[in-house]
Short mmCIF file of C-alpha atoms and ligand atoms in Angstrom, two decimals:
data_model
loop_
_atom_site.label_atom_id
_atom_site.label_comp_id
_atom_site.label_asym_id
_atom_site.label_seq_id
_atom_site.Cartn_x
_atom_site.Cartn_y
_atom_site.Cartn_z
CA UNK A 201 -32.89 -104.52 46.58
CA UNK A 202 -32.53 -105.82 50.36
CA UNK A 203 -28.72 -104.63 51.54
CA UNK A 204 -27.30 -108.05 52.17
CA UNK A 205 -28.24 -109.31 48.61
CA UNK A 206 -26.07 -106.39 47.14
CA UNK A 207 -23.47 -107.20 49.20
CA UNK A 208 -23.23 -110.83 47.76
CA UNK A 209 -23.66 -109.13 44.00
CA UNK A 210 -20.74 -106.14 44.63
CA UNK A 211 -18.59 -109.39 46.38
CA UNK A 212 -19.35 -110.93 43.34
CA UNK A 213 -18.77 -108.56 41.08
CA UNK A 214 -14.83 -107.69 42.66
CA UNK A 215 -13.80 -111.65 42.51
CA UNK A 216 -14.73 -111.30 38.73
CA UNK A 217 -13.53 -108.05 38.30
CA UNK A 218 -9.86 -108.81 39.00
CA UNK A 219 -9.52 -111.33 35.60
CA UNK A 220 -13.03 -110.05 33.78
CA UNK A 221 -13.28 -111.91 30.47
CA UNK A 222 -10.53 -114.13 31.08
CA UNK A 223 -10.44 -116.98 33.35
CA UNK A 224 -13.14 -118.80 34.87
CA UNK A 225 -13.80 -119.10 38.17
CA UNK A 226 -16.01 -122.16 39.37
CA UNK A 227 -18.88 -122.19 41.64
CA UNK A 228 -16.57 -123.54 44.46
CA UNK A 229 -14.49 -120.87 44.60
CA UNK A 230 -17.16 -118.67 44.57
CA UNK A 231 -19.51 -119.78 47.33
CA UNK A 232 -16.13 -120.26 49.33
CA UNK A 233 -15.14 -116.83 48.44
CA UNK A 234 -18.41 -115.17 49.37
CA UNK A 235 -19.02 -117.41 52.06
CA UNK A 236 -22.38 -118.72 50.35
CA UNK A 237 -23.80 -122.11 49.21
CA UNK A 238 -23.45 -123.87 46.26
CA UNK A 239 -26.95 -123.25 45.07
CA UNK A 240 -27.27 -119.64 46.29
CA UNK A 241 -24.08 -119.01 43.53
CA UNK A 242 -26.41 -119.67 41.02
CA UNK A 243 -29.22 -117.51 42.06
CA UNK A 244 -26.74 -114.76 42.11
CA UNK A 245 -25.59 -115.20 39.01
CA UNK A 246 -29.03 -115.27 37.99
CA UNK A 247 -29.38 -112.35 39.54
CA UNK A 248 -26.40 -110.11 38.03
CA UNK A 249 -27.83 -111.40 34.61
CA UNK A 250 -31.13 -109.96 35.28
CA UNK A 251 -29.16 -106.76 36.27
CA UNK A 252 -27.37 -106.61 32.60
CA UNK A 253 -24.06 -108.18 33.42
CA UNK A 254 -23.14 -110.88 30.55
CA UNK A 255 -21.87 -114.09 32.16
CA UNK A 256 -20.56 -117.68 30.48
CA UNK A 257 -20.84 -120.39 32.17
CA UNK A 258 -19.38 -123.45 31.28
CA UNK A 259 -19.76 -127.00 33.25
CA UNK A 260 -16.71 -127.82 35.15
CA UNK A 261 -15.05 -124.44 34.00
CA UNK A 262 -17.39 -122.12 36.00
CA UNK A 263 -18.39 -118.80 35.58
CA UNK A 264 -16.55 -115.55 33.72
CA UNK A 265 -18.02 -112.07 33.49
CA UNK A 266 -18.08 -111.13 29.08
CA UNK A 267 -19.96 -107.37 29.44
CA UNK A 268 -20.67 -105.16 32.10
CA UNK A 269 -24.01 -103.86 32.68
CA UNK A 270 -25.68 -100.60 30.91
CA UNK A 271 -28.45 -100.86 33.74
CA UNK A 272 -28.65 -97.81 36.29
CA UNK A 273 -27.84 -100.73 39.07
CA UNK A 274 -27.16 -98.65 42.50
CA UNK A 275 -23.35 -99.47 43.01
CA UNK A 276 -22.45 -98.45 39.85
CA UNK A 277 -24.34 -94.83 39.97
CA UNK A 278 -22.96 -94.22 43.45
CA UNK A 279 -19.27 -94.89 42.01
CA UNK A 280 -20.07 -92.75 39.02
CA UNK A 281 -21.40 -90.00 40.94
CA UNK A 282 -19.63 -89.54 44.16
CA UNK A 283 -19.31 -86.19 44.57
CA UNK A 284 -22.95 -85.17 42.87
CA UNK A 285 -25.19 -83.74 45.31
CA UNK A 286 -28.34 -84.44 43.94
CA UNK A 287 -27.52 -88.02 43.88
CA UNK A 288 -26.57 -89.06 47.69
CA UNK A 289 -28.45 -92.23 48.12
CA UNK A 290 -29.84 -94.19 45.41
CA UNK A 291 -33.34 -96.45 46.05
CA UNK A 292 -33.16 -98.74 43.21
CA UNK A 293 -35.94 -101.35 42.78
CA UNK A 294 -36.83 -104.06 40.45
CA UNK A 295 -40.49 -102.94 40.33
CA UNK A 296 -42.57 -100.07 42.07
CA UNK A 297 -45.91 -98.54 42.08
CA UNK A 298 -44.35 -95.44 41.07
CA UNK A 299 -41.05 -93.86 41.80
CA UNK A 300 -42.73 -90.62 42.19
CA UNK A 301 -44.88 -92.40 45.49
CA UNK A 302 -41.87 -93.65 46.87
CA UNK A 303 -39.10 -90.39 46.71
CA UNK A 304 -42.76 -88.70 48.58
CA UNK A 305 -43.16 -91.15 51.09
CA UNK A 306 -39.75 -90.89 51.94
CA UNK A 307 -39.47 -86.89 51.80
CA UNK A 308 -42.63 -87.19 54.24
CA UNK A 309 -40.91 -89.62 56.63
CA UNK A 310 -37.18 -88.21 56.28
CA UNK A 311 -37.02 -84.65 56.55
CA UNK A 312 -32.94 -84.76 56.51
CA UNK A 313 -33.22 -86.68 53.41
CA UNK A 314 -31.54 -84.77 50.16
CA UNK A 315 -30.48 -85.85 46.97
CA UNK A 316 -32.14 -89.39 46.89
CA UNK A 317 -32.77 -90.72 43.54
CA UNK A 318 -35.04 -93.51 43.39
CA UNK A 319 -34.69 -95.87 40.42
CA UNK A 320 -37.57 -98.48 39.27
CA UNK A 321 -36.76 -101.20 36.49
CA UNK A 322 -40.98 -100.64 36.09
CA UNK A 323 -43.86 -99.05 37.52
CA UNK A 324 -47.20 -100.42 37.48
CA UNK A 325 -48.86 -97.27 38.07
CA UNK A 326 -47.14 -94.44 37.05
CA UNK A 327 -48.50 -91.35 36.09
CA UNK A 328 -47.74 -88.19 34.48
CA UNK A 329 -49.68 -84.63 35.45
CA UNK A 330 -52.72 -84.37 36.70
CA UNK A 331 -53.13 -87.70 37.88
CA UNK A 332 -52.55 -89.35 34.23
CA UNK A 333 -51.26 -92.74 33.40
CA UNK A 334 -47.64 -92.90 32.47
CA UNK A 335 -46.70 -96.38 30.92
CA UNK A 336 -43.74 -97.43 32.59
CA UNK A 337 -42.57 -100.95 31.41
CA UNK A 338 -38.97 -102.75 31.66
CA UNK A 339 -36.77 -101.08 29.52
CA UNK A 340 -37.39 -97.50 29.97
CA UNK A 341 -35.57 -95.32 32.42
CA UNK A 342 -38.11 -94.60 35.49
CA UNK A 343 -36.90 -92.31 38.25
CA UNK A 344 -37.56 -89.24 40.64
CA UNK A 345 -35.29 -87.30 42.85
CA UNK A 346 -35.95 -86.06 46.15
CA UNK A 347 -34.20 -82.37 46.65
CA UNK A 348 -34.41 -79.78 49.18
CA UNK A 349 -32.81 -76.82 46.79
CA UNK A 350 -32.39 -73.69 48.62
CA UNK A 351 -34.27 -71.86 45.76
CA UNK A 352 -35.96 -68.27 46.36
CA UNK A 353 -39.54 -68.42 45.86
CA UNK A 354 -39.86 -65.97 42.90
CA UNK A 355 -37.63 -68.39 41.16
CA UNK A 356 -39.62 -71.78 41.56
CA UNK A 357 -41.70 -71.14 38.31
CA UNK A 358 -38.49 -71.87 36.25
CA UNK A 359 -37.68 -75.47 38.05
CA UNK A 360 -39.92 -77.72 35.52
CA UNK A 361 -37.94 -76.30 32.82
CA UNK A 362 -34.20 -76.64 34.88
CA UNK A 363 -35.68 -80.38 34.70
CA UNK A 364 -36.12 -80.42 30.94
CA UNK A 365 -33.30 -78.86 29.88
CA UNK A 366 -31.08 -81.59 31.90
CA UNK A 367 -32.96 -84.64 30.46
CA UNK A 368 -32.78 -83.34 27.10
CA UNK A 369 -29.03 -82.36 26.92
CA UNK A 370 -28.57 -85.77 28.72
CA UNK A 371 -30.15 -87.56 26.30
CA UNK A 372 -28.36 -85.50 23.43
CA UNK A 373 -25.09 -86.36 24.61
CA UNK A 374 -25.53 -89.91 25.08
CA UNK A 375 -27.71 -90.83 21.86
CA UNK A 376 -26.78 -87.48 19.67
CA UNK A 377 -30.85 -87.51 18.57
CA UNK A 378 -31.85 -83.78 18.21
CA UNK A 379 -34.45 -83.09 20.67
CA UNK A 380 -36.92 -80.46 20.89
CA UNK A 381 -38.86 -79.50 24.29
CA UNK A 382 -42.56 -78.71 24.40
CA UNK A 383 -43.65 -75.93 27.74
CA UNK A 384 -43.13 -77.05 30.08
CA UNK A 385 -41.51 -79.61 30.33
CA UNK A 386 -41.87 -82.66 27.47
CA UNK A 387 -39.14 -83.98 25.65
CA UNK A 388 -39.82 -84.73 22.43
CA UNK A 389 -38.31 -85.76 19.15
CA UNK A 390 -39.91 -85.21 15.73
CA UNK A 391 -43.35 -83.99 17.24
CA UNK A 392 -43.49 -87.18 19.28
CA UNK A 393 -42.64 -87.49 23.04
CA UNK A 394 -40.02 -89.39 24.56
CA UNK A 395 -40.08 -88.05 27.93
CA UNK A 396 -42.02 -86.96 30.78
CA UNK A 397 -41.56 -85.00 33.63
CA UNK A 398 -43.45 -84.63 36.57
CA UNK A 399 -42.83 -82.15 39.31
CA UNK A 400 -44.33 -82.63 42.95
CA UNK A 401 -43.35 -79.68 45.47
CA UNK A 402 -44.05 -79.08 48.93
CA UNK A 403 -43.20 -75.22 49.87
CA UNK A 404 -43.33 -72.77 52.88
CA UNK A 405 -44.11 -69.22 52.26
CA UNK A 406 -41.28 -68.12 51.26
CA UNK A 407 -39.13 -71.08 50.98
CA UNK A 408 -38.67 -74.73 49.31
CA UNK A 409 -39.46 -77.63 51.95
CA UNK A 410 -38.96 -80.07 48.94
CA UNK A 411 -39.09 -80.98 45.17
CA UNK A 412 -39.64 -84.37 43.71
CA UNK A 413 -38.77 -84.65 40.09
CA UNK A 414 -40.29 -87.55 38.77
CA UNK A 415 -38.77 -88.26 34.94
CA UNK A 416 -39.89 -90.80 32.50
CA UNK A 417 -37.63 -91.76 29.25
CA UNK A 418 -38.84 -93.98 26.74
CA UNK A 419 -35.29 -95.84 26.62
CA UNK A 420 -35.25 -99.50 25.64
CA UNK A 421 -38.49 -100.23 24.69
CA UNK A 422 -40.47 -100.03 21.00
CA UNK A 423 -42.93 -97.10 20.38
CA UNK A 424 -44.79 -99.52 18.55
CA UNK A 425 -45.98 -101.41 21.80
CA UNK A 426 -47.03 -98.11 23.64
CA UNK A 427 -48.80 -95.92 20.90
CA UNK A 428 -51.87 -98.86 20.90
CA UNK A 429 -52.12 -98.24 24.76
CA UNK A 430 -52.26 -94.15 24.37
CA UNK A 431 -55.43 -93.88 22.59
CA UNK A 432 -55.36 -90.18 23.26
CA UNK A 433 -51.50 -89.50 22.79
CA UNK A 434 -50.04 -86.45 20.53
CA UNK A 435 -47.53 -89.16 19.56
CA UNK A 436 -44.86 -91.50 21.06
CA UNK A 437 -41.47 -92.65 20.53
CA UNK A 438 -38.68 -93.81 22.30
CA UNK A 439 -34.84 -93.51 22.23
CA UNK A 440 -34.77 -96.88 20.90
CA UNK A 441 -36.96 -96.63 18.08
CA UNK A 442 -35.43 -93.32 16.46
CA UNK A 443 -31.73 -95.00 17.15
CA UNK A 444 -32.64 -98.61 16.27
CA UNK A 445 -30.44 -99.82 19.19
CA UNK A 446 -30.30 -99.91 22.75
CA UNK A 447 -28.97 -96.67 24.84
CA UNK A 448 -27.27 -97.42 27.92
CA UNK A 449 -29.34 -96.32 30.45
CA UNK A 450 -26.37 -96.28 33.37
CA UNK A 451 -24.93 -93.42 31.44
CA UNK A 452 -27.96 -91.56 30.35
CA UNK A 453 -28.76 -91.44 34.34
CA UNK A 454 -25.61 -90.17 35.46
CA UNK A 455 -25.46 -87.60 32.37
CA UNK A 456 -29.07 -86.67 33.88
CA UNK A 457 -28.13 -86.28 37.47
CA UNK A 458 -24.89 -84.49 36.77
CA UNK A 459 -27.10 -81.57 34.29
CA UNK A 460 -29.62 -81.50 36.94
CA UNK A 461 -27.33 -80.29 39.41
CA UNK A 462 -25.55 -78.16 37.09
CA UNK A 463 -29.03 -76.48 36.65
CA UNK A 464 -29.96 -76.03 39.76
CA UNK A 465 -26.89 -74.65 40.27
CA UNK A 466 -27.44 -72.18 37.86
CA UNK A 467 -30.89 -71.10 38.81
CA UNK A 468 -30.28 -68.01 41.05
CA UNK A 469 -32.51 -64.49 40.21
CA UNK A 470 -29.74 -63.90 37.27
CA UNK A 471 -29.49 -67.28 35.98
CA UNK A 472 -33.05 -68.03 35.65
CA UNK A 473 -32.93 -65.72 32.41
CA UNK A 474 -30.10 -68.26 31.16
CA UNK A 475 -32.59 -70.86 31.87
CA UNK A 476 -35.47 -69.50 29.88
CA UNK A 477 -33.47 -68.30 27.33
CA UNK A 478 -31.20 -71.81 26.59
CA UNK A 479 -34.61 -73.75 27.38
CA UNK A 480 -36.76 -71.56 24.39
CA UNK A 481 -33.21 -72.02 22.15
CA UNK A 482 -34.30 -75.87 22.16
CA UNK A 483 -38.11 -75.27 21.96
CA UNK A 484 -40.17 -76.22 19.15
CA UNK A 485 -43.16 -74.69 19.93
CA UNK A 486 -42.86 -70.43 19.60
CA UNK A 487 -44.80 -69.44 16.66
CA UNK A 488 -46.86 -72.47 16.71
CA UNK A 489 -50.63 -72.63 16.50
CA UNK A 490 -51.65 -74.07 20.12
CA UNK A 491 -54.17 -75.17 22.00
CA UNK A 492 -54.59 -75.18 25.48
CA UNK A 493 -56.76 -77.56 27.11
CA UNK A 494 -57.69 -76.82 30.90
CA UNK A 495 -59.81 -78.89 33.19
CA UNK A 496 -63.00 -77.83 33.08
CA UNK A 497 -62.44 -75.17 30.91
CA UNK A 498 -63.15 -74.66 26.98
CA UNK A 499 -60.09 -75.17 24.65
CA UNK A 500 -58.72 -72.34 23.88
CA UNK A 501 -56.43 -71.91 20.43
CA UNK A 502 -54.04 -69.25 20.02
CA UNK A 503 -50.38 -68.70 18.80
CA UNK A 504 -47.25 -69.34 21.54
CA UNK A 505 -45.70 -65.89 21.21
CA UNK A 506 -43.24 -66.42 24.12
CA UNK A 507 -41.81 -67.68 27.41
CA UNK A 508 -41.75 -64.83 29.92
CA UNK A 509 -38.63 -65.06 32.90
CA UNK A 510 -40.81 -66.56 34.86
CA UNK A 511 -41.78 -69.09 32.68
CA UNK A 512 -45.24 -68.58 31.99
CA UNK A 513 -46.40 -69.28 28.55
CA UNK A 514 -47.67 -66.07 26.21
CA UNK A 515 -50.05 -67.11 23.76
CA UNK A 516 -51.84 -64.30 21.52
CA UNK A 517 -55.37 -65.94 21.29
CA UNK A 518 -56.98 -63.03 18.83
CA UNK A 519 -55.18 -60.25 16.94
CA UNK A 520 -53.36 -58.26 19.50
CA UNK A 521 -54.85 -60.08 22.39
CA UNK A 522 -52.38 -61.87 24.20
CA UNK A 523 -52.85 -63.94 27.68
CA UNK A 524 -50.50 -65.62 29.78
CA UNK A 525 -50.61 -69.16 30.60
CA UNK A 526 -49.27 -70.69 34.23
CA UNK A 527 -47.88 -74.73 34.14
CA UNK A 528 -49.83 -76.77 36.67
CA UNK A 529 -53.09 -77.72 35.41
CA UNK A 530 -52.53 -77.13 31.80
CA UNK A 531 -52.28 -79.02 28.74
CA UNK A 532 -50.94 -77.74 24.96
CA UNK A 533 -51.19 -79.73 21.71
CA UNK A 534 -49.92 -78.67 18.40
P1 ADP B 155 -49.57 -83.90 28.82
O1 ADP B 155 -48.62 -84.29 27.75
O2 ADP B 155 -50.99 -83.93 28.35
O3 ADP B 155 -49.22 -82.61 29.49
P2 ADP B 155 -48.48 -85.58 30.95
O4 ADP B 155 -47.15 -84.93 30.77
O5 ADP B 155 -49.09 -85.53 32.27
O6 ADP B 155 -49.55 -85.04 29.91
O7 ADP B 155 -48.33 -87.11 30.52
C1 ADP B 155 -49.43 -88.01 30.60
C2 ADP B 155 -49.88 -88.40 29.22
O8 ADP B 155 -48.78 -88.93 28.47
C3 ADP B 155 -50.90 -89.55 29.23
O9 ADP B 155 -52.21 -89.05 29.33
C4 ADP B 155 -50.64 -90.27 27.90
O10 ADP B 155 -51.32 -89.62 26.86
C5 ADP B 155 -49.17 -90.04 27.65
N1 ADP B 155 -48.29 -91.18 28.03
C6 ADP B 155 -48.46 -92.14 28.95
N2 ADP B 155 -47.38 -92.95 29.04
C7 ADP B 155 -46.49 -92.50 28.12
C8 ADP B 155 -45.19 -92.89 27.73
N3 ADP B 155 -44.54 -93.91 28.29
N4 ADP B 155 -44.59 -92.16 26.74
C9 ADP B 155 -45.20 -91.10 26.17
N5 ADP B 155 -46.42 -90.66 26.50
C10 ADP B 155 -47.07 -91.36 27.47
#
């Protein structure tokens, strides 16, 4: 959203802020007050409707704020989360190609640019691994986060799964659905996923230059009008259809930004054992018959014994005969 246009909106938002949900205030009073026309008012208030805010208005009464927003609108996440460092600048846009493209382009062009979260009502071509689509319409929560972690090398196996484990207590605590986590990193709930991550790094030898989570939640939007779209999908839900309500996605992405940095905080050479070890607590997968799929590679089907420290997946493929599986390129079904 261009700067001066939130200006108007936050303006906006503190003249009805002082009597919310009581009095009117007209249009006047309102262009006068944010030094605007009469007709640019009303394009505002379109505006802060299209961001969630509920707002009567009344002819010759004017205009009163009824409900805040639940939308993950910039000013609100950057009063929520002041002192959160993985969240020090928020991009927040009413469509993008992908989030993902964007939090690159600007780790390419910024290289003192840390904690930037950028936010995407939709995407119109978002993808998950490997290139694959990743449906992204209005109503989900779309967003990736540009970090520069001061992580030691040995220890960057285990940051896909610091990412899971944040989106799935975040979504735990602000829905209370019971959600299970498939390696490495999807988010699912009864054998269905609703969530994706993605994770884009650039590193040195021997140290991080950056990380770009990208995350995907089926929020606000019906399983039903995805699963035709996913010929090939394992099986798709969203927060919405399992609660049969709406979540509010303003919360959800604070709850996520605030785990992720408690994560990351936690993943030093000891804690990366905590992270394995809470991350296969909330698996669903150990003991499960697998399959591994692998670009240009034969299937393979085999048992998931374990998750090793690092993070690598141990799958016993004949009697006794166990192999280890990296994250990257790989693929399991159930
Ligand atoms: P995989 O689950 O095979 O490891 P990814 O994590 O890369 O794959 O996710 C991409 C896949 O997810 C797509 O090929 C498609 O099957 C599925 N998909 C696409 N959009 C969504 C969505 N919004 N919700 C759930 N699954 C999706």
């Amino acid at each position: 959203m261009r700067k001066d246009k939130e200006q108007i909106t936050i303006k906006f938002l503190a003249l009805f802020g002082s009597d919310r949900g009581q009095n009117f205030i007209s249009g006047q009073s309102l262009a006068k007050r944010a030094g605007i026309s009469r007709s640019a008012v009303w394009k505002h208030i379109c505006r802060l409707r299209k961001y969630g805010y509920e707002i009567d208005s009344i002819r010759g009464l004017g205009y009163r704020l009824v409900n805040d927003t639940q939308a993950p609108v910039p000013w609100k996440l950057q009063e929520r989360l002041k002192n959160c460092t993985v969240a020090n600048e928020i991009v927040y846009m009413e469509s993008a190609i992908s989030t993902q493209i964007t939090a690159l382009s600007i780790a390419n062009k910024r290289p003192e640019a840390n904690g930037v979260v950028v936010i995407a009502e939709k995407q119109t071509g978002g993808r998950g691994r490997l290139k694959r689509k990743w449906l992204s319409p209005e109503g989900g929560l779309w967003l990736s986060i540009l970090l520069r972690p001061r992580i030691a090398m040995p220890s960057i196996t285990v940051v896909p799964f610091v990412a899971a484990l944040a989106v799935r207590d975040a979504i735990e605590e602000e829905t209370g659905l019971d959600t299970r986590l498939k390696w490495p990193n999807d988010v699912m709930i009864s054998g269905r996923k609703v969530a994706g991550i993605l994770l884009d790094v650039s590193a040195e030898a021997d140290s991080i230059n950056y990380a770009v989570f990208g995350i995907g939640i089926n929020a606000n939007l019906d399983a039903s009008a995805l699963i035709p779209r996913i010929p090939d999908s394992q099986g798709v839900t969203s927060l919405r259809s399992e609660l049969g309500h709406n979540v509010n996605r303003l919360e959800l992405t604070v709850s996520i930004l605030e785990k992720l940095e408690y994560y990351l905080n936690l993943l030093t050479a000891e804690g990366k054992y905590v992270i394995i070890s809470t991350w296969k607590k909330h698996a669903d997968m150990l003991g499960r018959k697998i399959t591994i799929m692998q670009v240009n590679e034969a299937a393979k089907k085999g048992i998931a014994i374990d998750v090793d420290a690092d993070g690598s997946l141990i799958v016993e493929v004949q009697p006794g005969g166990n192999i280890k599986v990296n994250s990257g390129d790989i693929s399991v079904r159930y």
